[in-house]
Amino acid sequence: MAASFTAAADGVEPVFSKAVPIAAGFTRPMVISSRTAQGACTGAIGACVVVNREGWILTAGHLLELVRAHQESALRHAGYRGNVVEFHRDIAADRRFRRRGVPTLQKPAEASVRNHSVWWGIDGARLVEARVMPAADLALGRLEPFDPASVERYPVWRDPSRVDGPGRSLCKLGFPLHRIEPVFDEKANTFNLPAGSVPLPLFPLEGMFTRVVNTRAPGSGDGEPSAFIETSPPSLLGQLGGPLFDADAVVWGVQSHTMHHALGFRPPVPDGRAGQVEHQFLNTGLAVHAAVIRRLLDAEGIEYRAEE
């Protein structure tokens, strides 16, 4: 995808003008299409980082967990439909018994997902050998098939010992501020993305590195805390799973989730009811720390480019 940038009025290049085109080459979309039993279709957008020539990618763990939840729901629907068909094929059953029996089958809720698919920016590609680190909200997998030549420069991962200096400007990249409403084709049993919805527009967002936070991702249970790089402001929806990088396009982390910090202010709601107050928060973004990512890649024996 071509990108052009305009120099500042004084002739000084913007901070990330060289880094964004590089990061754009290894940042791919993740479009999760789903259809409920009622027929309503939705499209959720995330991002992923291509790690190496073998097609290994990293993304936010909760995105992959959403895909798994959709898959389990679709299997329940398929099982229910299969049971209904089998039940009606039992010609030995009394007709009145069949009429009574069908409602007793465990029918999935109408709002549950019946069909789903994931598009990784590559037609026909699927994710294999996938795994999730819940506490770090980090997912790893390999795209298949994958063309190594599709990425000009693979990411360089920050030396964890050099993740320092609060106040450093970092950049987030992904596919926010964009909507996709997929259409399900009953005959082909597949989702189609409407004309004009792809390619997805990339959107960079600058953020200040504030600190390193040791915590667990929301909903991850009681696992060991993981290290996250905090930035202000947070990532936008559609950027989660994408890279957090510096002006040299060196990747410091993978965007994960947003933290909400209560400020302790409770001003009255304008034109609200008597005694009604607002709870004000400061939102910051958390990205999985390069140290966590590099440990995972090392443990899995996955090749990557490390900062020297």
Coordinates of C-alpha atoms in Angstrom, one line a residue:
M1 CA 0.0 0.0 0.0
A2 CA 1.5 3.3 -1.1
A3 CA 1.8 6.1 1.5
S4 CA 2.8 9.7 1.1
F5 CA 3.8 12.2 3.8
T6 CA 4.2 15.9 3.8
A7 CA 7.3 17.5 5.4
A8 CA 6.7 20.1 8.2
A9 CA 6.7 23.7 7.2
D10 CA 10.2 24.3 8.6
G11 CA 11.6 21.4 6.5
V12 CA 11.9 19.0 9.5
E13 CA 10.4 15.6 8.8
P14 CA 7.6 14.4 11.1
V15 CA 8.8 12.0 13.7
F16 CA 7.3 8.8 12.3
S17 CA 7.3 9.7 8.6
K18 CA 9.9 7.0 7.8
A19 CA 8.8 4.4 10.3
V20 CA 5.1 4.2 9.4
P21 CA 5.7 2.9 5.8
I22 CA 8.0 0.3 7.2
A23 CA 5.6 -0.9 9.9
A24 CA 2.7 -0.8 7.4
G25 CA 4.5 -3.6 5.5
F26 CA 4.3 -6.1 8.4
T27 CA 1.0 -5.0 9.8
R28 CA -2.0 -6.9 8.5
P29 CA -5.7 -6.7 9.2
M30 CA -7.8 -9.3 11.0
V31 CA -11.5 -9.1 10.0
I32 CA -13.7 -11.4 12.1
S33 CA -17.1 -11.9 10.3
S34 CA -20.0 -13.5 12.1
R35 CA -23.7 -14.2 11.6
T36 CA -26.2 -15.0 14.3
A37 CA -29.1 -17.5 14.1
Q38 CA -31.3 -14.5 13.4
G39 CA -29.2 -13.7 10.3
A40 CA -27.6 -10.5 11.6
C41 CA -24.0 -10.1 10.3
T42 CA -21.2 -8.1 11.9
G43 CA -17.5 -7.5 11.3
A44 CA -15.0 -6.9 14.0
I45 CA -11.6 -5.5 13.0
G46 CA -8.2 -6.0 14.6
A47 CA -4.6 -6.1 13.5
C48 CA -1.6 -8.5 13.6
V49 CA 2.1 -8.3 13.2
V50 CA 3.9 -10.6 10.7
V51 CA 7.0 -11.9 12.5
N52 CA 9.0 -13.7 9.8
R53 CA 9.2 -15.3 6.4
E54 CA 7.4 -18.5 7.6
G55 CA 4.2 -16.5 8.1
W56 CA 4.2 -16.5 11.9
I57 CA 2.0 -13.7 13.3
L58 CA 1.3 -12.1 16.7
T59 CA -1.9 -10.5 17.7
A60 CA -4.0 -9.7 20.8
G61 CA -5.1 -12.8 22.6
H62 CA -8.6 -11.7 23.2
L63 CA -9.2 -11.4 19.4
L64 CA -8.2 -15.1 19.0
E65 CA -10.4 -16.0 22.0
L66 CA -13.3 -14.3 20.2
V67 CA -12.7 -16.5 17.2
R68 CA -12.6 -19.6 19.3
A69 CA -15.9 -18.6 21.0
H70 CA -17.5 -18.1 17.6
Q71 CA -16.2 -21.5 16.5
E72 CA -17.7 -23.3 19.5
S73 CA -21.0 -21.6 19.0
A74 CA -21.0 -22.5 15.3
L75 CA -20.3 -26.1 16.2
R76 CA -23.2 -26.1 18.6
H77 CA -25.5 -24.9 15.8
A78 CA -24.2 -27.5 13.4
G79 CA -24.7 -30.2 16.0
Y80 CA -28.3 -29.1 16.7
R81 CA -29.1 -29.0 13.0
G82 CA -27.6 -32.5 12.6
N83 CA -29.7 -33.8 15.5
V84 CA -32.9 -32.4 14.0
V85 CA -32.2 -33.9 10.6
E86 CA -31.4 -37.3 12.2
F87 CA -34.5 -37.1 14.3
H88 CA -36.8 -36.5 11.3
R89 CA -35.1 -39.2 9.3
D90 CA -36.1 -41.8 11.9
I91 CA -39.1 -43.1 10.0
A92 CA -39.7 -45.6 12.8
A93 CA -40.7 -42.8 15.1
D94 CA -44.3 -41.9 15.6
R95 CA -45.2 -38.6 13.9
R96 CA -46.7 -37.2 17.1
F97 CA -43.6 -38.3 19.1
R98 CA -41.4 -36.4 16.6
R99 CA -43.4 -33.3 17.0
R100 CA -43.1 -33.5 20.7
G101 CA -39.4 -34.4 20.6
V102 CA -37.9 -31.6 18.4
P103 CA -38.5 -28.8 20.9
T104 CA -36.6 -30.9 23.6
L105 CA -33.4 -30.7 21.6
Q106 CA -31.0 -28.0 23.0
K107 CA -31.6 -25.3 20.5
P108 CA -28.9 -22.5 20.5
A109 CA -30.0 -19.0 21.4
E110 CA -31.1 -16.9 18.5
A111 CA -28.5 -14.2 19.2
S112 CA -25.6 -16.8 19.2
V113 CA -23.2 -17.1 16.3
R114 CA -24.1 -19.6 13.7
N115 CA -21.4 -18.9 11.0
H116 CA -18.1 -17.2 11.3
S117 CA -14.8 -16.6 9.4
V118 CA -11.6 -14.7 9.7
W119 CA -9.8 -12.8 6.9
W120 CA -6.1 -12.0 7.5
G121 CA -5.7 -9.7 4.5
I122 CA -4.8 -12.7 2.3
D123 CA -7.5 -14.5 0.5
G124 CA -7.6 -18.2 1.4
A125 CA -5.1 -17.9 4.3
R126 CA -5.9 -19.6 7.6
L127 CA -4.2 -19.6 11.0
V128 CA -2.6 -22.8 12.1
E129 CA -0.6 -23.8 15.2
A130 CA -2.3 -21.1 17.1
R131 CA -1.9 -20.6 20.9
V132 CA -2.8 -17.9 23.4
M133 CA -1.0 -16.5 26.5
P134 CA -4.1 -15.3 28.5
A135 CA -2.3 -13.3 31.1
A136 CA -0.3 -11.4 28.5
D137 CA -3.3 -11.1 26.1
L138 CA -1.0 -12.4 23.4
A139 CA -1.7 -14.8 20.6
L140 CA 0.7 -16.6 18.2
G141 CA 0.0 -18.5 15.1
R142 CA 1.1 -19.1 11.5
L143 CA -0.6 -18.1 8.3
E144 CA -0.9 -20.7 5.7
P145 CA -0.4 -20.2 2.7
F146 CA 1.9 -17.3 3.0
D147 CA 4.1 -15.5 0.5
P148 CA 7.4 -14.4 2.1
A149 CA 7.9 -11.8 -0.6
S150 CA 4.7 -10.0 0.5
V151 CA 6.6 -8.3 3.3
E152 CA 9.5 -6.2 2.3
R153 CA 11.0 -5.7 5.8
Y154 CA 10.1 -7.9 8.8
P155 CA 10.0 -6.3 12.2
V156 CA 12.9 -5.7 14.5
W157 CA 12.1 -6.3 18.1
R158 CA 13.4 -3.9 20.8
D159 CA 16.1 -5.0 23.1
P160 CA 14.1 -5.4 26.4
S161 CA 16.9 -3.9 28.4
R162 CA 16.5 -0.7 26.4
V163 CA 12.8 -0.2 27.0
D164 CA 13.3 2.9 29.2
G165 CA 12.8 6.6 29.2
P166 CA 9.2 7.7 30.0
G167 CA 8.3 10.5 27.7
R168 CA 9.5 8.8 24.6
S169 CA 7.1 9.2 21.6
L170 CA 5.9 5.9 20.2
C171 CA 3.5 5.1 17.3
K172 CA 0.5 2.7 17.1
L173 CA -0.7 1.3 13.8
G174 CA -3.8 -0.5 12.8
F175 CA -7.2 -0.2 11.1
P176 CA -9.5 1.9 13.3
L177 CA -12.2 4.4 12.2
H178 CA -13.4 1.9 9.6
R179 CA -16.5 -0.3 9.5
I180 CA -17.2 -3.6 7.6
E181 CA -20.6 -5.1 7.4
P182 CA -20.1 -8.6 5.8
V183 CA -22.8 -10.3 3.7
F184 CA -23.3 -14.0 4.1
D185 CA -23.8 -16.1 1.0
E186 CA -26.1 -19.1 1.9
K187 CA -25.4 -21.1 -1.2
A188 CA -21.6 -20.7 -1.0
N189 CA -21.6 -20.9 2.8
T190 CA -19.2 -18.0 2.9
F191 CA -18.9 -14.3 3.9
N192 CA -18.4 -11.5 1.3
L193 CA -16.9 -8.2 2.2
P194 CA -18.7 -5.3 0.5
A195 CA -17.1 -3.4 -2.3
G196 CA -15.0 -0.5 -1.0
S197 CA -14.5 -2.0 2.4
V198 CA -11.0 -3.4 1.5
P199 CA -8.2 -2.7 1.5
L200 CA -8.6 -1.4 5.0
P201 CA -7.1 2.1 5.6
L202 CA -4.1 2.2 8.0
F203 CA -4.2 4.8 10.7
P204 CA -1.1 5.8 12.8
L205 CA -1.6 7.2 16.3
E206 CA 1.2 8.8 18.4
G207 CA 1.4 8.1 22.1
M208 CA 3.8 8.9 24.9
F209 CA 5.5 6.1 26.8
T210 CA 4.5 6.6 30.4
R211 CA 5.7 3.5 32.3
V212 CA 6.0 -0.3 32.4
V213 CA 3.0 -2.0 34.1
N214 CA 3.1 -5.5 35.5
T215 CA -0.5 -6.8 35.5
R216 CA -2.8 -9.4 34.1
A217 CA -5.0 -8.9 31.0
P218 CA -8.7 -8.6 31.8
G219 CA -10.5 -11.9 32.2
S220 CA -7.3 -13.9 32.2
G221 CA -7.7 -15.4 35.7
D222 CA -5.0 -15.8 38.3
G223 CA -2.0 -16.4 36.0
E224 CA 1.4 -14.8 36.5
P225 CA 1.3 -11.0 35.8
S226 CA 2.9 -9.9 32.5
A227 CA 4.8 -6.8 31.5
F228 CA 3.0 -4.2 29.5
I229 CA 4.2 -0.8 28.0
E230 CA 1.7 1.9 28.9
T231 CA 1.1 4.8 26.6
S232 CA -1.2 7.8 26.6
P233 CA -3.5 8.0 24.8
P234 CA -4.8 4.4 24.4
S235 CA -5.0 2.5 21.1
L236 CA -8.2 2.8 19.1
L237 CA -10.5 -0.1 18.2
G238 CA -9.0 -1.7 15.1
Q239 CA -5.4 -1.1 16.2
L240 CA -5.4 -3.8 18.9
G241 CA -3.0 -6.6 17.9
G242 CA -0.9 -4.1 15.9
P243 CA 2.6 -2.9 16.6
L244 CA 3.9 -0.2 19.0
F245 CA 7.1 1.1 17.5
D246 CA 9.6 4.0 17.6
A247 CA 10.8 6.5 15.0
D248 CA 13.2 3.8 13.6
A249 CA 10.3 1.3 13.2
V250 CA 11.8 -0.9 16.0
V251 CA 8.8 -2.7 17.6
W252 CA 8.5 -2.2 21.4
G253 CA 5.3 -4.2 21.8
V254 CA 2.0 -5.5 20.5
Q255 CA -1.1 -3.4 21.3
S256 CA -3.3 -5.2 23.8
H257 CA -6.1 -3.4 25.7
T258 CA -7.1 -0.2 27.5
M259 CA -6.8 0.6 31.2
H260 CA -9.3 2.9 32.9
H261 CA -7.9 5.0 35.8
A262 CA -10.5 6.6 38.1
L263 CA -9.6 10.2 38.7
G264 CA -11.6 10.7 41.8
F265 CA -13.6 13.6 40.3
R266 CA -17.4 13.4 40.6
P267 CA -18.9 16.5 39.0
P268 CA -22.7 16.8 38.7
V269 CA -24.2 15.7 35.4
P270 CA -25.3 18.8 33.4
D271 CA -29.1 19.0 33.4
G272 CA -29.1 15.6 35.2
R273 CA -31.2 14.5 38.1
A274 CA -30.6 15.8 41.6
G275 CA -27.5 14.1 43.0
Q276 CA -26.5 12.5 39.7
V277 CA -22.7 12.7 39.2
E278 CA -20.2 11.7 36.5
H279 CA -17.4 9.3 37.2
Q280 CA -14.3 10.6 35.3
F281 CA -11.5 8.3 34.1
L282 CA -8.1 8.6 32.3
N283 CA -7.7 6.0 29.7
T284 CA -4.3 4.6 28.8
G285 CA -3.2 1.9 26.4
L286 CA -1.2 -1.2 27.2
A287 CA 1.0 -3.1 24.8
V288 CA 2.6 -6.5 25.5
H289 CA 6.3 -5.8 26.4
A290 CA 9.0 -6.8 23.9
A291 CA 10.5 -8.9 26.7
V292 CA 7.4 -11.1 26.9
I293 CA 7.2 -11.4 23.1
R294 CA 10.9 -12.3 22.7
R295 CA 10.7 -14.9 25.5
L296 CA 7.7 -16.5 23.8
L297 CA 9.3 -16.6 20.4
D298 CA 12.5 -18.0 21.9
A299 CA 10.6 -20.7 23.8
E300 CA 8.8 -21.7 20.6
G301 CA 12.0 -21.7 18.5
I302 CA 10.5 -19.1 16.1
E303 CA 13.0 -17.0 14.2
Y304 CA 12.8 -13.2 14.5
R305 CA 14.9 -10.1 14.0
A306 CA 16.3 -8.7 17.3
E307 CA 17.6 -5.2 17.9
E308 CA 21.4 -5.2 18.1

